[in-house]
């Protein structure tokens, strides 16, 4: 090993392939925070720690960052070495490498090599002597691979380097080793995957030509924020593949790509360790939670060398054993272990696992590993595997069924059968929440000779994928195509495809298209009632009197499993009326035939208390919302979430949370709605459902709009609109715009609010969503009246009256009375406000009642009825504070001050909205400390102080440090500030 110009250790031999450019030839996209941290270490005048440990998964840029630091350090020489696993057993080999590197530096500096029994401080003295009073940067890449005495000496030196001394030390360490005793006390910087924008920029820099948008999305999905993997993927593609002229290879991350990123990290393991790693990687294929330790031990006993690596003190360092399971420290390492193994070794590992699983009676999983151990085409094995995957009696997850179908496709030579298996695999992957896998599988399921029913199932999968993560209008047309193709051979699933098409049309706000989809579904429902019954969401033809052996596509239950349509596992013997009731109730509602709609939708709601299938419960929840029974919608939403979590499918969880959060928002439970929407947002992103995520963003924007959180409103509304406008989601668009308008209204900006909300309340293609615009009307009326646009508001009030009389919203009658009071003459307004408050008392809901009290209090104050005004305003203030509507509470306080009776402790609860850290920073700033002084006092960075101070200003609504000081002083004087 040498100094600055020392090349890293070569990866294992591989076949010639185009290699990605080295990291230093490309900008370090998305690493500004990391570069700032490195600058702080390299700055000899700073008082920061002189050492930093960089950690992260392979390919995230540990070496690239340390290379950047070495190239950027101009104050003196750089001593750089890279550790090798092959030398980790040689005592003091790491320190010896430092001495060799120092000898190659200009001036022939030296680092002494201590004896094996010498104290570890010897290295510290040697580094100080090598620096000779001038700046010196020491970089050790993969320091965890050093031998134990060298690691101990390095850790001792790192902990005792003086902050003002000339030596700076940068280490890179694998993530699982940062807690090792030698590195545990050192400052650590963990590298996270790059953001999507940074990966976009990196792809533009890496590709030597245009990149098709679909190819771009595929590459970014496959790379998962790993820059080295992205460069390797691009290097393996031709210009025609990058531009979309040719289809991408399968799999995208092939052996060469994974080896180029991870190969060096796997070099140097013993043969026994390599076999163990392969067994764990192979076992992980059927269980994403990790490889069962007993299963791995049983399979290792069937191999010659693997048992030698199973001792707890001999486990490879990329494996951890916890909770009875082996897990890799990095999913990328796991993928590389399996991909880089020879086919014979992979098959042997799967064969050993299959033997253990077969002996324990694990049917489908054992069969799956047995199938992975087979080379070439094997039609009998493919038939056996697909039959087991289709059997609903077999206990298996959606991911395992998907893997079984996908392997059956690989074992099948016939193109038509292969496409059928791939379609079934895609359907099961979709139910398992693996949208990206489903999209890849369905993209390979193409054959012109496919029967109509298989093409219909393929269209179903494509349509659902687009409905959750694509243009909703395209999804609707694709689902209608699937409906038409399934109508003759599989009418039950055709009905479900029609209902899904109606859901897509609803999302776009196209009532005509929604009716068209419902009409198509209705024709199928009529046909189903004569050809067979629908039992719990799947067709039931003539049931055999005796059990029959499962076979591919021979039973309707197997057909349900193959299609990927969610269905209940509960047995049923009576025809299922729920889909038809839901269909007819929805259609009657859109046709404004409320006499027919209400009883049918009531039956759908009542079904919820007997259901445990998430998809069917979602119908019941939607029916409850249409009927205005929002409390029932909340209960059904909670039941749906419980069902999705307990029995699946996993892909239903984000939508269950969407129903629950929206229903809670409608009942005024803003804090609970926010909690569920935040969880829904995380799960929607996890399962690749960007359209569902847009709805969660809109709900979060609405929840934030009642508080003094303008930054959050802008963030969530912007995120919702970004997706909604691309994918034509009118419902999400209307909700997000409503949130922004309501926030403007709360901040006392009626002109801006009226301008934003006005288009939403009008019917037609340029207006808001047909099912949401009525909810926006009370906000618009208030904004328009305050902005002096009384006549425009009066026209909207008359239309809102029709909605209030329908009874689909418990708050609407009180809101109608309030709106009429706003546009009424003075002699009628008083009685209308009183009516509104009486109706609020019946309907409940703090926030809406407080808004009416606030408006009434303002109206009374302007007519000099100060005592009555004070009572209304104080009641409004209490209610706003109770539901967390800080921005509206500020309005009530301002009105009380104008009324001559300022509330006790103005802004009394304002500081209670700060986190403990924000409160400490606010107090320091109020005492006159600068940001740097605050950082030193609290032992944090100035960037942390800047970040929290911006949050403090946003939460408290102050614009300067002077205002903040006054607020802290006032609350302390009143004794209302938290300690």
mmCIF file of N, CA and C in Angstrom, residues 862-905:
data_model
loop_
_atom_site.group_PDB
_atom_site.id
_atom_site.type_symbol
_atom_site.label_atom_id
_atom_site.label_comp_id
_atom_site.label_asym_id
_atom_site.label_seq_id
_atom_site.Cartn_x
_atom_site.Cartn_y
_atom_site.Cartn_z
ATOM 1 N N UNK A 862 -68.580 44.410 15.962
ATOM 2 C CA UNK A 862 -68.719 45.557 15.057
ATOM 3 C C UNK A 862 -70.046 46.290 15.257
ATOM 4 N N UNK A 863 -70.952 45.664 15.990
ATOM 5 C CA UNK A 863 -72.219 46.331 16.326
ATOM 6 C C UNK A 863 -72.241 46.757 17.796
ATOM 7 N N UNK A 864 -71.048 46.797 18.400
ATOM 8 C CA UNK A 864 -70.840 47.307 19.756
ATOM 9 C C UNK A 864 -71.565 46.496 20.828
ATOM 10 N N UNK A 865 -71.876 45.235 20.515
ATOM 11 C CA UNK A 865 -72.467 44.358 21.523
ATOM 12 C C UNK A 865 -71.314 43.585 22.168
ATOM 13 N N UNK A 866 -70.515 44.322 22.949
ATOM 14 C CA UNK A 866 -69.214 43.830 23.366
ATOM 15 C C UNK A 866 -69.300 42.643 24.321
ATOM 16 N N UNK A 867 -70.273 42.666 25.246
ATOM 17 C CA UNK A 867 -70.359 41.549 26.188
ATOM 18 C C UNK A 867 -70.690 40.244 25.456
ATOM 19 N N UNK A 868 -71.681 40.292 24.579
ATOM 20 C CA UNK A 868 -72.030 39.081 23.813
ATOM 21 C C UNK A 868 -70.869 38.650 22.923
ATOM 22 N N UNK A 869 -70.213 39.630 22.324
ATOM 23 C CA UNK A 869 -69.066 39.312 21.462
ATOM 24 C C UNK A 869 -67.973 38.614 22.266
ATOM 25 N N UNK A 870 -67.693 39.135 23.478
ATOM 26 C CA UNK A 870 -66.653 38.515 24.294
ATOM 27 C C UNK A 870 -66.955 37.068 24.623
ATOM 28 N N UNK A 871 -68.229 36.766 24.920
ATOM 29 C CA UNK A 871 -68.584 35.377 25.211
ATOM 30 C C UNK A 871 -68.338 34.463 24.024
ATOM 31 N N UNK A 872 -68.760 34.879 22.830
ATOM 32 C CA UNK A 872 -68.538 34.070 21.618
ATOM 33 C C UNK A 872 -67.056 33.900 21.325
ATOM 34 N N UNK A 873 -66.301 34.976 21.453
ATOM 35 C CA UNK A 873 -64.887 34.919 21.108
ATOM 36 C C UNK A 873 -64.102 34.062 22.091
ATOM 37 N N UNK A 874 -64.444 34.148 23.370
ATOM 38 C CA UNK A 874 -63.757 33.305 24.343
ATOM 39 C C UNK A 874 -64.075 31.826 24.108
ATOM 40 N N UNK A 875 -65.336 31.527 23.795
ATOM 41 C CA UNK A 875 -65.699 30.139 23.487
ATOM 42 C C UNK A 875 -64.964 29.649 22.248
ATOM 43 N N UNK A 876 -64.842 30.519 21.236
ATOM 44 C CA UNK A 876 -64.114 30.150 20.018
ATOM 45 C C UNK A 876 -62.646 29.886 20.321
ATOM 46 N N UNK A 877 -62.043 30.752 21.162
ATOM 47 C CA UNK A 877 -60.629 30.583 21.497
ATOM 48 C C UNK A 877 -60.390 29.245 22.186
ATOM 49 N N UNK A 878 -61.236 28.911 23.158
ATOM 50 C CA UNK A 878 -61.075 27.646 23.867
ATOM 51 C C UNK A 878 -61.199 26.467 22.907
ATOM 52 N N UNK A 879 -62.185 26.513 22.014
ATOM 53 C CA UNK A 879 -62.403 25.403 21.079
ATOM 54 C C UNK A 879 -61.245 25.277 20.095
ATOM 55 N N UNK A 880 -60.762 26.421 19.593
ATOM 56 C CA UNK A 880 -59.628 26.381 18.662
ATOM 57 C C UNK A 880 -58.393 25.796 19.338
ATOM 58 N N UNK A 881 -58.134 26.202 20.570
ATOM 59 C CA UNK A 881 -56.970 25.654 21.277
ATOM 60 C C UNK A 881 -57.139 24.166 21.543
ATOM 61 N N UNK A 882 -58.378 23.756 21.811
ATOM 62 C CA UNK A 882 -58.623 22.338 22.090
ATOM 63 C C UNK A 882 -58.344 21.476 20.868
ATOM 64 N N UNK A 883 -58.649 21.957 19.686
ATOM 65 C CA UNK A 883 -58.431 21.130 18.486
ATOM 66 C C UNK A 883 -57.128 21.491 17.765
ATOM 67 N N UNK A 884 -56.284 22.319 18.378
ATOM 68 C CA UNK A 884 -54.973 22.600 17.808
ATOM 69 C C UNK A 884 -54.975 23.565 16.648
ATOM 70 N N UNK A 885 -56.042 24.355 16.495
ATOM 71 C CA UNK A 885 -56.135 25.310 15.383
ATOM 72 C C UNK A 885 -55.495 26.633 15.796
ATOM 73 N N UNK A 886 -54.158 26.641 15.849
ATOM 74 C CA UNK A 886 -53.457 27.800 16.392
ATOM 75 C C UNK A 886 -53.686 29.066 15.581
ATOM 76 N N UNK A 887 -53.707 28.945 14.264
ATOM 77 C CA UNK A 887 -53.840 30.140 13.438
ATOM 78 C C UNK A 887 -55.204 30.791 13.616
ATOM 79 N N UNK A 888 -56.231 29.966 13.844
ATOM 80 C CA UNK A 888 -57.571 30.509 14.090
ATOM 81 C C UNK A 888 -57.675 31.025 15.531
ATOM 82 N N UNK A 889 -56.970 30.378 16.446
ATOM 83 C CA UNK A 889 -56.953 30.879 17.816
ATOM 84 C C UNK A 889 -56.339 32.280 17.867
ATOM 85 N N UNK A 890 -55.329 32.527 17.026
ATOM 86 C CA UNK A 890 -54.740 33.870 16.973
ATOM 87 C C UNK A 890 -55.770 34.911 16.545
ATOM 88 N N UNK A 891 -56.623 34.539 15.581
ATOM 89 C CA UNK A 891 -57.685 35.472 15.168
ATOM 90 C C UNK A 891 -58.613 35.781 16.350
ATOM 91 N N UNK A 892 -58.974 34.734 17.097
ATOM 92 C CA UNK A 892 -59.871 34.950 18.240
ATOM 93 C C UNK A 892 -59.207 35.849 19.281
ATOM 94 N N UNK A 893 -57.918 35.653 19.536
ATOM 95 C CA UNK A 893 -57.219 36.507 20.494
ATOM 96 C C UNK A 893 -57.193 37.965 20.016
ATOM 97 N N UNK A 894 -56.908 38.142 18.714
ATOM 98 C CA UNK A 894 -56.874 39.511 18.179
ATOM 99 C C UNK A 894 -58.229 40.185 18.329
ATOM 100 N N UNK A 895 -59.309 39.438 18.075
ATOM 101 C CA UNK A 895 -60.642 40.016 18.231
ATOM 102 C C UNK A 895 -60.946 40.333 19.692
ATOM 103 N N UNK A 896 -60.497 39.488 20.599
ATOM 104 C CA UNK A 896 -60.713 39.760 22.011
ATOM 105 C C UNK A 896 -59.962 41.020 22.451
ATOM 106 N N UNK A 897 -58.736 41.173 21.947
ATOM 107 C CA UNK A 897 -58.005 42.401 22.274
ATOM 108 C C UNK A 897 -58.728 43.627 21.735
ATOM 109 N N UNK A 898 -59.216 43.503 20.490
ATOM 110 C CA UNK A 898 -59.961 44.627 19.916
ATOM 111 C C UNK A 898 -61.265 44.868 20.658
ATOM 112 N N UNK A 899 -61.776 43.813 21.295
ATOM 113 C CA UNK A 899 -63.026 43.934 22.049
ATOM 114 C C UNK A 899 -62.805 44.567 23.429
ATOM 115 N N UNK A 900 -61.516 44.776 23.766
ATOM 116 C CA UNK A 900 -61.207 45.423 25.031
ATOM 117 C C UNK A 900 -60.961 44.469 26.161
ATOM 118 N N UNK A 901 -60.898 43.174 25.892
ATOM 119 C CA UNK A 901 -60.661 42.180 26.959
ATOM 120 C C UNK A 901 -59.677 41.144 26.442
ATOM 121 N N UNK A 902 -58.399 41.553 26.459
ATOM 122 C CA UNK A 902 -57.370 40.642 25.949
ATOM 123 C C UNK A 902 -57.365 39.352 26.748
ATOM 124 N N UNK A 903 -57.215 38.216 26.108
ATOM 125 C CA UNK A 903 -57.205 36.947 26.832
ATOM 126 C C UNK A 903 -56.024 36.846 27.772
ATOM 127 N N UNK A 904 -56.228 36.139 28.869
ATOM 128 C CA UNK A 904 -55.134 35.958 29.816
ATOM 129 C C UNK A 904 -53.958 35.309 29.122
ATOM 130 N N UNK A 905 -52.793 35.959 29.303
ATOM 131 C CA UNK A 905 -51.551 35.443 28.707
ATOM 132 C C UNK A 905 -51.703 35.267 27.221
#
